[in-house]
JSON list of N, CA and C in Angstrom, two decimals:
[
{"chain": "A", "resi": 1, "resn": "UNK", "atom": "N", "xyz": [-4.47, -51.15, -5.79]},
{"chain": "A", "resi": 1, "resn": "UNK", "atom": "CA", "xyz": [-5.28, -50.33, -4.88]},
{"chain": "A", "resi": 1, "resn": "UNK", "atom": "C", "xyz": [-4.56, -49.01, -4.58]},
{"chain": "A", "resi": 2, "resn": "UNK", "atom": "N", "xyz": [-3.38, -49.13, -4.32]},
{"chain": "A", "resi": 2, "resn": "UNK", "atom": "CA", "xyz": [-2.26, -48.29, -3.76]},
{"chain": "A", "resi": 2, "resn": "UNK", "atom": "C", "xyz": [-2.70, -47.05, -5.03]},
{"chain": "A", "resi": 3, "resn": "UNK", "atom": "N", "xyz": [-2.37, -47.64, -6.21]},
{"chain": "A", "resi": 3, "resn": "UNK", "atom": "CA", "xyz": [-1.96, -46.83, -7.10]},
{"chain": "A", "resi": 3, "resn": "UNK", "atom": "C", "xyz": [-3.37, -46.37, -7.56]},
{"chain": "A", "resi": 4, "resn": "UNK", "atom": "N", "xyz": [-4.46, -46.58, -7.39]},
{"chain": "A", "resi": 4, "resn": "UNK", "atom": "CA", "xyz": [-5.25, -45.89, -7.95]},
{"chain": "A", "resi": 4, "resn": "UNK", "atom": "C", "xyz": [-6.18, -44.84, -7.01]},
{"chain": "A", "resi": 5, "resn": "UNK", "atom": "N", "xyz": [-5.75, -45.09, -5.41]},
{"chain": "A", "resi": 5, "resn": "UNK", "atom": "CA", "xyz": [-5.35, -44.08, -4.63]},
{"chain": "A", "resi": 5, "resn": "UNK", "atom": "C", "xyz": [-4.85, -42.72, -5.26]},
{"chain": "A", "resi": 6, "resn": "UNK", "atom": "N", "xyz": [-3.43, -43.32, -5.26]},
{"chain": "A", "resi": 6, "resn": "UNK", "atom": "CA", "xyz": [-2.43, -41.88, -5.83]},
{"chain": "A", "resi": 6, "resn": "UNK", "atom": "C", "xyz": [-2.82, -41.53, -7.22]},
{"chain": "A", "resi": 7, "resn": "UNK", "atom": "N", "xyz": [-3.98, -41.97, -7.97]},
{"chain": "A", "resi": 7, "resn": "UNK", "atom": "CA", "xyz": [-4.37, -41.96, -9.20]},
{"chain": "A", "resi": 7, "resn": "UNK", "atom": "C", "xyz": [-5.54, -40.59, -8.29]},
{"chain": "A", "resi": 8, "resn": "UNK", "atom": "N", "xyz": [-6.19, -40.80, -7.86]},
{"chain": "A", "resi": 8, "resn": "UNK", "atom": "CA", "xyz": [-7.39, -39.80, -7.48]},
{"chain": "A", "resi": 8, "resn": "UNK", "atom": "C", "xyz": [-6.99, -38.40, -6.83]},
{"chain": "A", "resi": 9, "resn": "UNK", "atom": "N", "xyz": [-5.83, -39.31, -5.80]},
{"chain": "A", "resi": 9, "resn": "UNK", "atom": "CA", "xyz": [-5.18, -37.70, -4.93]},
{"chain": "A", "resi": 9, "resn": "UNK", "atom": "C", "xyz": [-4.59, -37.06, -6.08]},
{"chain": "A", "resi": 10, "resn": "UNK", "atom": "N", "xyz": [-3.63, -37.63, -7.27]},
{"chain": "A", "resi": 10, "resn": "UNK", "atom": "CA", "xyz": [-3.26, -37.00, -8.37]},
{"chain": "A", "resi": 10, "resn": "UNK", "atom": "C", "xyz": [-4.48, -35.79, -8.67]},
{"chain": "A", "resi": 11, "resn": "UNK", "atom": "N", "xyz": [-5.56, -36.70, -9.37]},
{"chain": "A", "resi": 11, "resn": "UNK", "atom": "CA", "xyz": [-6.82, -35.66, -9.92]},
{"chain": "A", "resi": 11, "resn": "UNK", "atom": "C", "xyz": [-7.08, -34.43, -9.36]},
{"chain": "A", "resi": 12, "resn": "UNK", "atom": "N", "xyz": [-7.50, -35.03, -7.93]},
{"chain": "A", "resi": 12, "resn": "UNK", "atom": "CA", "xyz": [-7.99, -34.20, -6.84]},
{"chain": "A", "resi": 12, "resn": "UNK", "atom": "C", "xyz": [-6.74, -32.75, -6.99]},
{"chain": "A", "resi": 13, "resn": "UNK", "atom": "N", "xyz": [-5.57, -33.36, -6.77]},
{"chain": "A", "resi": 13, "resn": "UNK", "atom": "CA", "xyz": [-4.78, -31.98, -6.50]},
{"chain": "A", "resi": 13, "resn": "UNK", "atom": "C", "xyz": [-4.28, -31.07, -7.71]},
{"chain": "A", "resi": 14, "resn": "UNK", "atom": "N", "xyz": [-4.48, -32.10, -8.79]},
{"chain": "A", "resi": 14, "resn": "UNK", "atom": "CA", "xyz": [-4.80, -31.30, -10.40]},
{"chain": "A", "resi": 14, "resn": "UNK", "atom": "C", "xyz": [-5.98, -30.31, -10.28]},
{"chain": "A", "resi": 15, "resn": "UNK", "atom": "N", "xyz": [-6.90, -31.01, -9.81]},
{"chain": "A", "resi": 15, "resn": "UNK", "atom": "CA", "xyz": [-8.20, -30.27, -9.84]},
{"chain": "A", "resi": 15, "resn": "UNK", "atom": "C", "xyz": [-8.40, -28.66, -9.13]},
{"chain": "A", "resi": 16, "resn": "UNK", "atom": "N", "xyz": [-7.66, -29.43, -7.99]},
{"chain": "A", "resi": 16, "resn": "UNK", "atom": "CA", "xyz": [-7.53, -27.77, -6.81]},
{"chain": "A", "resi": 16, "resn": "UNK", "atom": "C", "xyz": [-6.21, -27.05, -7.28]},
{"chain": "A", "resi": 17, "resn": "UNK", "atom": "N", "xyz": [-5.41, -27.19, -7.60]},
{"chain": "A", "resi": 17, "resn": "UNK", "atom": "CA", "xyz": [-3.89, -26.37, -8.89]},
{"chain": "A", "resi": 17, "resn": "UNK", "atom": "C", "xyz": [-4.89, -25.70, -10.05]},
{"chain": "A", "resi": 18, "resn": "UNK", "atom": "N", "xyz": [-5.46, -26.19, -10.99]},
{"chain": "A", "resi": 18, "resn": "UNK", "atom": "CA", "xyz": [-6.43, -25.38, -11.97]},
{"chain": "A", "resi": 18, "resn": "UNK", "atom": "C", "xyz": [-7.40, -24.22, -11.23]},
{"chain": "A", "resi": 19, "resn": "UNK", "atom": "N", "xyz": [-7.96, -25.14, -9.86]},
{"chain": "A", "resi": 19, "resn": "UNK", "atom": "CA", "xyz": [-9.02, -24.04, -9.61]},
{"chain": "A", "resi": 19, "resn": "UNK", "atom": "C", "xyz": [-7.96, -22.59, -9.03]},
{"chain": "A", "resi": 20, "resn": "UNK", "atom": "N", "xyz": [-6.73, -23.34, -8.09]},
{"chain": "A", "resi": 20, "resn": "UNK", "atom": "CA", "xyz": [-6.66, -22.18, -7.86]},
{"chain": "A", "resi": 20, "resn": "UNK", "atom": "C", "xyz": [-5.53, -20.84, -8.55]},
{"chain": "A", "resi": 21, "resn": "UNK", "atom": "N", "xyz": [-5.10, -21.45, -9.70]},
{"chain": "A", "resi": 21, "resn": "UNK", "atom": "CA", "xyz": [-4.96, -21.10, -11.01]},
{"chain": "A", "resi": 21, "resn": "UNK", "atom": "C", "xyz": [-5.81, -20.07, -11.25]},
{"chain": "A", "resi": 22, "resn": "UNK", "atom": "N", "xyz": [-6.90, -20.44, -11.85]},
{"chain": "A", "resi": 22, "resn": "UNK", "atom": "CA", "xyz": [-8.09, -19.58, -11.74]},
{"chain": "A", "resi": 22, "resn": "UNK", "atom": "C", "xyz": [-8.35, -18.42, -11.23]},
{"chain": "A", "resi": 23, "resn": "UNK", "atom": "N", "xyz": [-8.33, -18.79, -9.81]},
{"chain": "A", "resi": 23, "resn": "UNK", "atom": "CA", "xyz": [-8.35, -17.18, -8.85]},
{"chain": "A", "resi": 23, "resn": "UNK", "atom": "C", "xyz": [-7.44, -16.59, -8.71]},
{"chain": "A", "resi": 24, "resn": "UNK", "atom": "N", "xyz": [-6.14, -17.04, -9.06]},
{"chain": "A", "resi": 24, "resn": "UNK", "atom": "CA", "xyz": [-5.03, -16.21, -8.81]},
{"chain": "A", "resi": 24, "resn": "UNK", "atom": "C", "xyz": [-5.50, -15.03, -10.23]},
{"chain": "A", "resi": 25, "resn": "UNK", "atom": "N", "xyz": [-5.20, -15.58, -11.34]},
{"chain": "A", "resi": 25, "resn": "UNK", "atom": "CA", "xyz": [-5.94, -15.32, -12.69]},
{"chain": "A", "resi": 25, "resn": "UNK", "atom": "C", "xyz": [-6.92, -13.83, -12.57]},
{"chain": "A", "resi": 26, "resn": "UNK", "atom": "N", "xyz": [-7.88, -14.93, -11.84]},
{"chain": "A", "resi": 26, "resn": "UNK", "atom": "CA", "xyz": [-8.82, -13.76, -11.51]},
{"chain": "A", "resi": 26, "resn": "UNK", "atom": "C", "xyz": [-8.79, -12.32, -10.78]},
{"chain": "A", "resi": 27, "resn": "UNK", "atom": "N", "xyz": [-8.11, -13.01, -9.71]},
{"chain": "A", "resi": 27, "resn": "UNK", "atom": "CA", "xyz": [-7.70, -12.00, -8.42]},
{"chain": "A", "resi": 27, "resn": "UNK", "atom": "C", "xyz": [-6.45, -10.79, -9.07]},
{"chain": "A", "resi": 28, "resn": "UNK", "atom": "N", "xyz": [-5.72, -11.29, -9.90]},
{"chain": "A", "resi": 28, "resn": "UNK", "atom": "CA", "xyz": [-5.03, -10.20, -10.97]},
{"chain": "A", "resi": 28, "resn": "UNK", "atom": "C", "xyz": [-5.39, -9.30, -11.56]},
{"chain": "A", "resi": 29, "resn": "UNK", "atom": "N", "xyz": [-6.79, -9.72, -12.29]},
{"chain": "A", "resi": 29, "resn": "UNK", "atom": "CA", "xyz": [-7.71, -9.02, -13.01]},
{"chain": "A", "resi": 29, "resn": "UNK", "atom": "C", "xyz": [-8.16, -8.18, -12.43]},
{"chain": "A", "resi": 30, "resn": "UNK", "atom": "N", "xyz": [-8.84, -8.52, -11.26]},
{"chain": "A", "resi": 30, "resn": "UNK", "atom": "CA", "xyz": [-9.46, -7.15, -10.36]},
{"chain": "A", "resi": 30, "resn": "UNK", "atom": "C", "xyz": [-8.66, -6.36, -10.21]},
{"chain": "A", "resi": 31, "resn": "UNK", "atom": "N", "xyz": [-7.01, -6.90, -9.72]},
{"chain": "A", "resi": 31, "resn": "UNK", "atom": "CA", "xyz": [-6.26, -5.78, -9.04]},
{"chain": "A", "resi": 31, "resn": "UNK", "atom": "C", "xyz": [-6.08, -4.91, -10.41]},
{"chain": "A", "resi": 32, "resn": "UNK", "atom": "N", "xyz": [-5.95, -5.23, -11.63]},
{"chain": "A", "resi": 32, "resn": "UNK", "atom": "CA", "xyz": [-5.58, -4.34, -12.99]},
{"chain": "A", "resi": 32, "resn": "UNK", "atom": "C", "xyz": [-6.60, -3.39, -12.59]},
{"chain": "A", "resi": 33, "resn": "UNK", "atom": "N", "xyz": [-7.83, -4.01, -12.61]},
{"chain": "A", "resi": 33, "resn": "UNK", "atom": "CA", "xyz": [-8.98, -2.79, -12.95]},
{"chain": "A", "resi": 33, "resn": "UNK", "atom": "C", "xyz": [-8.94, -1.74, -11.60]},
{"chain": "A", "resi": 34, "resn": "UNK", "atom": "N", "xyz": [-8.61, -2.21, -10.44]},
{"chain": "A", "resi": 34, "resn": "UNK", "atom": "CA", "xyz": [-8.78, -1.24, -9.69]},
{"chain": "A", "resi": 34, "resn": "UNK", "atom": "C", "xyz": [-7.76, -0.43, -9.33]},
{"chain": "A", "resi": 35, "resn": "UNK", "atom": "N", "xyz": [-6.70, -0.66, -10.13]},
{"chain": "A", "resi": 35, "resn": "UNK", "atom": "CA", "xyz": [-5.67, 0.43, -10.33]},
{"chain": "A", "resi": 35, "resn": "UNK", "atom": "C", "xyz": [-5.99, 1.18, -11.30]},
{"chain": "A", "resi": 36, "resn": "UNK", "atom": "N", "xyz": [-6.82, 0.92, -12.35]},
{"chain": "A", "resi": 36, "resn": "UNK", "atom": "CA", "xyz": [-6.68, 1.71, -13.18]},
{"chain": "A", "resi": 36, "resn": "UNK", "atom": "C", "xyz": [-7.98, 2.74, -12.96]},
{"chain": "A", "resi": 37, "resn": "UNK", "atom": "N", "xyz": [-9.23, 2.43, -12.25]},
{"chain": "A", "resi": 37, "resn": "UNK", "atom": "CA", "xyz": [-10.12, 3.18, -11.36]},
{"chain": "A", "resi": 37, "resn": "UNK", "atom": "C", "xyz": [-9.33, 4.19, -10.43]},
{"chain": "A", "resi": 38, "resn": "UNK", "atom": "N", "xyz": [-8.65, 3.80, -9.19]},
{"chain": "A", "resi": 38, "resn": "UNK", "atom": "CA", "xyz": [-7.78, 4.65, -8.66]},
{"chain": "A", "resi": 38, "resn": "UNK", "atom": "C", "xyz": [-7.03, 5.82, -9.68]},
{"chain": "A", "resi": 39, "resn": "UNK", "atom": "N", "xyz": [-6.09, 5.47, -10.62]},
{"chain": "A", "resi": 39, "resn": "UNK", "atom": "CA", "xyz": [-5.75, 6.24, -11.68]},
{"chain": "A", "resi": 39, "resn": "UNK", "atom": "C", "xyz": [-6.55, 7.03, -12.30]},
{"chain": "A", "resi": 40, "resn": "UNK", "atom": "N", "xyz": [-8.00, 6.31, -12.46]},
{"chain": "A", "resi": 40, "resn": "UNK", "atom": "CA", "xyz": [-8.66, 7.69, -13.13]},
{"chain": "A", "resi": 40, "resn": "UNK", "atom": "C", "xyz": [-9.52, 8.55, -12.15]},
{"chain": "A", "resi": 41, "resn": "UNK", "atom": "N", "xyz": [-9.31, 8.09, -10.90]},
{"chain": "A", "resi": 41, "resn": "UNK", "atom": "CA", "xyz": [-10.00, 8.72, -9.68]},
{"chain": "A", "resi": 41, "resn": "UNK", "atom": "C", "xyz": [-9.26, 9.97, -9.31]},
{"chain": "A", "resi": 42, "resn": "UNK", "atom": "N", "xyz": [-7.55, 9.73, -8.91]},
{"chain": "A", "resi": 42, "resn": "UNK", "atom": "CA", "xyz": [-6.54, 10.39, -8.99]},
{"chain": "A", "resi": 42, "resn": "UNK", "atom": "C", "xyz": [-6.68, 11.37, -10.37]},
{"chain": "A", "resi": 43, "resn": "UNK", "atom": "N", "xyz": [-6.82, 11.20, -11.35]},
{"chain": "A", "resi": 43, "resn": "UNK", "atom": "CA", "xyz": [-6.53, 12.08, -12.23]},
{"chain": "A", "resi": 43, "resn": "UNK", "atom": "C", "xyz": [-7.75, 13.21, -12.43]},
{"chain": "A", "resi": 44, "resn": "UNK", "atom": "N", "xyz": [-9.34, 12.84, -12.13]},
{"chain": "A", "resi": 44, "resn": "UNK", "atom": "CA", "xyz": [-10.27, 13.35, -12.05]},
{"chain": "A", "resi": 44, "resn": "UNK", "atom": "C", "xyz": [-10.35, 14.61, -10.51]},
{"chain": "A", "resi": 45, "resn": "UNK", "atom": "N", "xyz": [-9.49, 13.75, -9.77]},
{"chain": "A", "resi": 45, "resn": "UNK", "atom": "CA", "xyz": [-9.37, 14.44, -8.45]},
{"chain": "A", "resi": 45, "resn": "UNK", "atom": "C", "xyz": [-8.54, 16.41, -8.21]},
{"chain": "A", "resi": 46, "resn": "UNK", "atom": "N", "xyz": [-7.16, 15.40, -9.09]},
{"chain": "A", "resi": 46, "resn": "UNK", "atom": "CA", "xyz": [-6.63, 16.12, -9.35]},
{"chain": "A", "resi": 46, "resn": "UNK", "atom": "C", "xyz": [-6.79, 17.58, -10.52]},
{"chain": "A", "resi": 47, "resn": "UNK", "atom": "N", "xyz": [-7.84, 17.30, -11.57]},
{"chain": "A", "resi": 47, "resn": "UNK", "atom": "CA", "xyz": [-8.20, 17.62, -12.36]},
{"chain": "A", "resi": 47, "resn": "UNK", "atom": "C", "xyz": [-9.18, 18.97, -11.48]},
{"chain": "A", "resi": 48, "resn": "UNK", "atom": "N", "xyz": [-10.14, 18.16, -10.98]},
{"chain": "A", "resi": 48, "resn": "UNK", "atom": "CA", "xyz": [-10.91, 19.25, -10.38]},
{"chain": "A", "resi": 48, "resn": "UNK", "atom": "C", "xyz": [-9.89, 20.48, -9.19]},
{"chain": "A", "resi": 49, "resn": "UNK", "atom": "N", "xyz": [-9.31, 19.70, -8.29]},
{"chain": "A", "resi": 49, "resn": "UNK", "atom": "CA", "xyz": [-8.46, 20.44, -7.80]},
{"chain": "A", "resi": 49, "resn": "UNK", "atom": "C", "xyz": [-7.76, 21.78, -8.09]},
{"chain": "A", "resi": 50, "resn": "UNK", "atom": "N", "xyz": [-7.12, 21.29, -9.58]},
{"chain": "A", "resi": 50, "resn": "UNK", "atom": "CA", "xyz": [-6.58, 22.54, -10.25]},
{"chain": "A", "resi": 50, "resn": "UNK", "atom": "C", "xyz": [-7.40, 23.62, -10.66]},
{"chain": "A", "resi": 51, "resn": "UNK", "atom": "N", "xyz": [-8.82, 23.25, -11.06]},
{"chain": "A", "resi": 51, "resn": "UNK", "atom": "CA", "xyz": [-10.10, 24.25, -11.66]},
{"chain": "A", "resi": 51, "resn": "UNK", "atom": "C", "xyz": [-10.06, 24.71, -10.35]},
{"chain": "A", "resi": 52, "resn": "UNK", "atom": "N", "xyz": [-10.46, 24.27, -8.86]},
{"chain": "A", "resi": 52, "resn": "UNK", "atom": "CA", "xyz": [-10.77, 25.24, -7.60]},
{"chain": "A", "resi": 52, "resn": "UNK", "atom": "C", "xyz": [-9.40, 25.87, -7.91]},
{"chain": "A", "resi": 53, "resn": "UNK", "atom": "N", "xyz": [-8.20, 25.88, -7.51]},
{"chain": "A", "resi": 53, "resn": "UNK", "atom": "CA", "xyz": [-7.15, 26.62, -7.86]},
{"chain": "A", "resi": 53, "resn": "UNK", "atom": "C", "xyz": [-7.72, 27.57, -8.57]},
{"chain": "A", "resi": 54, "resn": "UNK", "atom": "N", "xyz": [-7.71, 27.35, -9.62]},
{"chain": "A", "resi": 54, "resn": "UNK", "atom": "CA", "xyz": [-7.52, 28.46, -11.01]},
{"chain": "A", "resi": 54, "resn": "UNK", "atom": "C", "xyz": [-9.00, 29.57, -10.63]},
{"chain": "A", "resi": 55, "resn": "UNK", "atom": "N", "xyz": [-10.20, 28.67, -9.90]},
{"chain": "A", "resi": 55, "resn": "UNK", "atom": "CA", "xyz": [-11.34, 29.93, -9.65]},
{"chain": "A", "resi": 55, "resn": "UNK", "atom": "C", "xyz": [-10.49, 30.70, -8.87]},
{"chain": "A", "resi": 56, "resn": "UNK", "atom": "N", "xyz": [-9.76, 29.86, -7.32]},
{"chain": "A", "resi": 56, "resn": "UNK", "atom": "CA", "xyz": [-9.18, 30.96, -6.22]},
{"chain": "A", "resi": 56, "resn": "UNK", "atom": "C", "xyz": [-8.37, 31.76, -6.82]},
{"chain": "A", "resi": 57, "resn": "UNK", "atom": "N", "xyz": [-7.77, 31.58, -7.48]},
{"chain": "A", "resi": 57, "resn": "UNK", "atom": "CA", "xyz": [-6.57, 32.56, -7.84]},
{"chain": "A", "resi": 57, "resn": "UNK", "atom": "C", "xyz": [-7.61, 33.80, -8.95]},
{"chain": "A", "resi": 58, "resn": "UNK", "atom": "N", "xyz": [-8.21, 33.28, -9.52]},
{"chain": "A", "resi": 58, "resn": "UNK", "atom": "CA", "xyz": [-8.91, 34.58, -10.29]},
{"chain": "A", "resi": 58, "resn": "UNK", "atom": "C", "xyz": [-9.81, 35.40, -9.24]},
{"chain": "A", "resi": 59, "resn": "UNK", "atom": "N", "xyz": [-10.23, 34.71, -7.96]},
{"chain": "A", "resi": 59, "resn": "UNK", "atom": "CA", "xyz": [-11.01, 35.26, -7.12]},
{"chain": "A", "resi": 59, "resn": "UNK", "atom": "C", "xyz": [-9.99, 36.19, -6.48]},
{"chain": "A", "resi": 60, "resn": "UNK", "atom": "N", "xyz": [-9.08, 35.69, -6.23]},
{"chain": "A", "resi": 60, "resn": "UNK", "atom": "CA", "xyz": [-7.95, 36.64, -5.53]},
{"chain": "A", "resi": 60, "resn": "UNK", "atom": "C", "xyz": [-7.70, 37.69, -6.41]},
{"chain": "A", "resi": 61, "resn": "UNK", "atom": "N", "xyz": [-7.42, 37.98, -7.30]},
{"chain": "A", "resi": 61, "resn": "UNK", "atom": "CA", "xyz": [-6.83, 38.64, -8.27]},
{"chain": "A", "resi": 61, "resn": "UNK", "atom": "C", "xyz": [-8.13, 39.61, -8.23]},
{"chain": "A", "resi": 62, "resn": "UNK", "atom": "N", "xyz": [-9.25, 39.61, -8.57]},
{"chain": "A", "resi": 62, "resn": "UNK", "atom": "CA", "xyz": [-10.73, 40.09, -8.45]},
{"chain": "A", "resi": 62, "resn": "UNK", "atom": "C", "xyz": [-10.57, 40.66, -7.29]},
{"chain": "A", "resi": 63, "resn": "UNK", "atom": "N", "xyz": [-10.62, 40.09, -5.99]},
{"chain": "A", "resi": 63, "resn": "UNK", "atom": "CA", "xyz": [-10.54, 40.97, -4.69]},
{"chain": "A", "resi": 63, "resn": "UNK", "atom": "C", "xyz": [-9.35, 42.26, -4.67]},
{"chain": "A", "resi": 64, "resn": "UNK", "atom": "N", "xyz": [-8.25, 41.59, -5.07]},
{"chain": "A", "resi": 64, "resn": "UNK", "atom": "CA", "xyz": [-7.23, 42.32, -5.00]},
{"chain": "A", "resi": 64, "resn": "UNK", "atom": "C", "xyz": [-7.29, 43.66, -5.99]},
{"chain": "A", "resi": 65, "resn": "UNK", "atom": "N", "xyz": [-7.81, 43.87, -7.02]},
{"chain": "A", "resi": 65, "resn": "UNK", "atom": "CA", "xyz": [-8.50, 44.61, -8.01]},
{"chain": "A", "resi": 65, "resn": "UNK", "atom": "C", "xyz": [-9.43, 45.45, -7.51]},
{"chain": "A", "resi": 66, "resn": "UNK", "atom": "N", "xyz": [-10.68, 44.98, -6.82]},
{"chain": "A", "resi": 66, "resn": "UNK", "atom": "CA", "xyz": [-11.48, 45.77, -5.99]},
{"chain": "A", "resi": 66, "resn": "UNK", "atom": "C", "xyz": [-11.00, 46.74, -5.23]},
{"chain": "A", "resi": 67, "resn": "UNK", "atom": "N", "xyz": [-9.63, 45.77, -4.27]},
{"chain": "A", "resi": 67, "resn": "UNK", "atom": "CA", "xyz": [-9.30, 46.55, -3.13]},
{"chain": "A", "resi": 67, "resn": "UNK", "atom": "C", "xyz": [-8.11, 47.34, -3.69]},
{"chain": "A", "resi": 68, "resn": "UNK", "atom": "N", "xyz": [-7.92, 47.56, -4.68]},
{"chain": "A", "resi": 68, "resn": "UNK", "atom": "CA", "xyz": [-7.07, 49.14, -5.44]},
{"chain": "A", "resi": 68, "resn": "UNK", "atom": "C", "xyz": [-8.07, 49.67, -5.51]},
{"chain": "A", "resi": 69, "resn": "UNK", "atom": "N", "xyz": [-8.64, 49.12, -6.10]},
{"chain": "A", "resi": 69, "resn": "UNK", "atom": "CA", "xyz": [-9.89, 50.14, -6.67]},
{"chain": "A", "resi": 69, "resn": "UNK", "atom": "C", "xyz": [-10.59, 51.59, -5.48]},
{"chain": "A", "resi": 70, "resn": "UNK", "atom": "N", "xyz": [-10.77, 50.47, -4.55]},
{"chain": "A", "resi": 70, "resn": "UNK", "atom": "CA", "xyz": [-11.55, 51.02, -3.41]},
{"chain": "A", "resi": 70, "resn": "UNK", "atom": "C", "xyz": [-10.12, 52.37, -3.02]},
{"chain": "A", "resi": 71, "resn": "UNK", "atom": "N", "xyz": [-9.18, 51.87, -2.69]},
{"chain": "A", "resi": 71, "resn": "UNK", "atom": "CA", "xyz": [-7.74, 52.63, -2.57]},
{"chain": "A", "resi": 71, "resn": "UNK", "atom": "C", "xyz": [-7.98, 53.54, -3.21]},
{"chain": "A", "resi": 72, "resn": "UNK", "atom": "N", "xyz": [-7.83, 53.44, -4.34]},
{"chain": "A", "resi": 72, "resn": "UNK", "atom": "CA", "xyz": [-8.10, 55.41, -5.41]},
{"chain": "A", "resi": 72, "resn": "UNK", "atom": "C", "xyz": [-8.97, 55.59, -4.57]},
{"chain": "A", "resi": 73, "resn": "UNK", "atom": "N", "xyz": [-10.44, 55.58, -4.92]},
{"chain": "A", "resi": 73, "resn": "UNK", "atom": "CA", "xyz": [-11.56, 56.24, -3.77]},
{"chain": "A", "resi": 73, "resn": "UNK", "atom": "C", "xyz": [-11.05, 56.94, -3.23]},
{"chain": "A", "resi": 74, "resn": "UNK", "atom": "N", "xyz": [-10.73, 56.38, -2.16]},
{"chain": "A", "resi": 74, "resn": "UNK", "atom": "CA", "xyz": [-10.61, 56.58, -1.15]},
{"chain": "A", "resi": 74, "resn": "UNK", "atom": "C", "xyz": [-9.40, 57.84, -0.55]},
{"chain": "A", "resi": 75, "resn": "UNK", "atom": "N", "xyz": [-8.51, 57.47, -1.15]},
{"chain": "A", "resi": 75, "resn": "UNK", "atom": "CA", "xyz": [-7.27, 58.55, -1.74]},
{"chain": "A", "resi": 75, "resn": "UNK", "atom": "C", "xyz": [-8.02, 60.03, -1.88]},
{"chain": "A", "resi": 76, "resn": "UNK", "atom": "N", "xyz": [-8.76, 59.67, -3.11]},
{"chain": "A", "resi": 76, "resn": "UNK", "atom": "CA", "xyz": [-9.85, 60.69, -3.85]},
{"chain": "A", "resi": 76, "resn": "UNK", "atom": "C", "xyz": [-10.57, 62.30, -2.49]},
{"chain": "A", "resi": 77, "resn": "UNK", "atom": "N", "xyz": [-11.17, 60.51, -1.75]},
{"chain": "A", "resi": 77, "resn": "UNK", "atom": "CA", "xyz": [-11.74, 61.64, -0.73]},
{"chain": "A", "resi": 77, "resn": "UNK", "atom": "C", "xyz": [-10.38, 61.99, 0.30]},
{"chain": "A", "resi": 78, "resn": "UNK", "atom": "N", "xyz": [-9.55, 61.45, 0.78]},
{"chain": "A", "resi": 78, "resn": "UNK", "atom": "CA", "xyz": [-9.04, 62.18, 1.55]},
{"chain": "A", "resi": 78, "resn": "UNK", "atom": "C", "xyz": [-8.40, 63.79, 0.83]},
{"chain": "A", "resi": 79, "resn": "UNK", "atom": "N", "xyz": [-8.57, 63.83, -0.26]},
{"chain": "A", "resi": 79, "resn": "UNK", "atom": "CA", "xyz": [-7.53, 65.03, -0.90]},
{"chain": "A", "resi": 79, "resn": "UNK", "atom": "C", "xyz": [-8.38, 66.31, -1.11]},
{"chain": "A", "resi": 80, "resn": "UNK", "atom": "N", "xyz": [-9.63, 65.23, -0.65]},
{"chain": "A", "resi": 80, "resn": "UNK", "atom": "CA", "xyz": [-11.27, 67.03, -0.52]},
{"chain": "A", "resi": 80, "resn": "UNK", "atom": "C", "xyz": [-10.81, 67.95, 0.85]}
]
C-alpha cells in the first residue's frame, strides 16, 4: 500500500518537474524574443534620432546661411 502511495506521489511530482520544465523553457523563450524586440526598438529609435539630428543640424546651418546672408544686405544698406 505504502509503496504504491510513493509510486503515485513519485508520478505526480515527475509530472509537475516536466510541466514545470516546460515553462521555465518557455518563459526563456519569451524573454529571448523580447530582448531582441527591445534591441530592434533601441536601434530603430536610435536610428530615427540621428536623421532628426542630421535635419537639425542642416536646418541650423540653413538659418545660419540666411542670417549672413541677410548681414551683407544689410551692411549693403548701411554704406548708402
Amino acid at each position: 500500500m505504502q509503496a504504491t502511495e510513493l509510486a503515485r506521489e513519485r508520478d505526480s511530482l515527475s509530472s509537475q518537474t516536466e510541466s514545470l520544465r516546460n515553462e521555465l523553457q518557455e518563459a526563456r523563450r519569451e524573454v529571448v524574443t523580447v530582448r531582441k524586440s527591445i534591441v530592434e526598438e533601441k536601434q530603430s529609435l536610435e536610428s530615427r534620432l540621428g536623421e532628426e539630428r542630421r535635419e537639425k543640424e542642416r536646418n541650423r546651418a540653413q538659418l545660419e546661411s540666411r542670417m549672413e546672408e541677410l548681414q551683407k544686405r544689410k551692411s549693403k544698406f548701411a554704406c548708402l
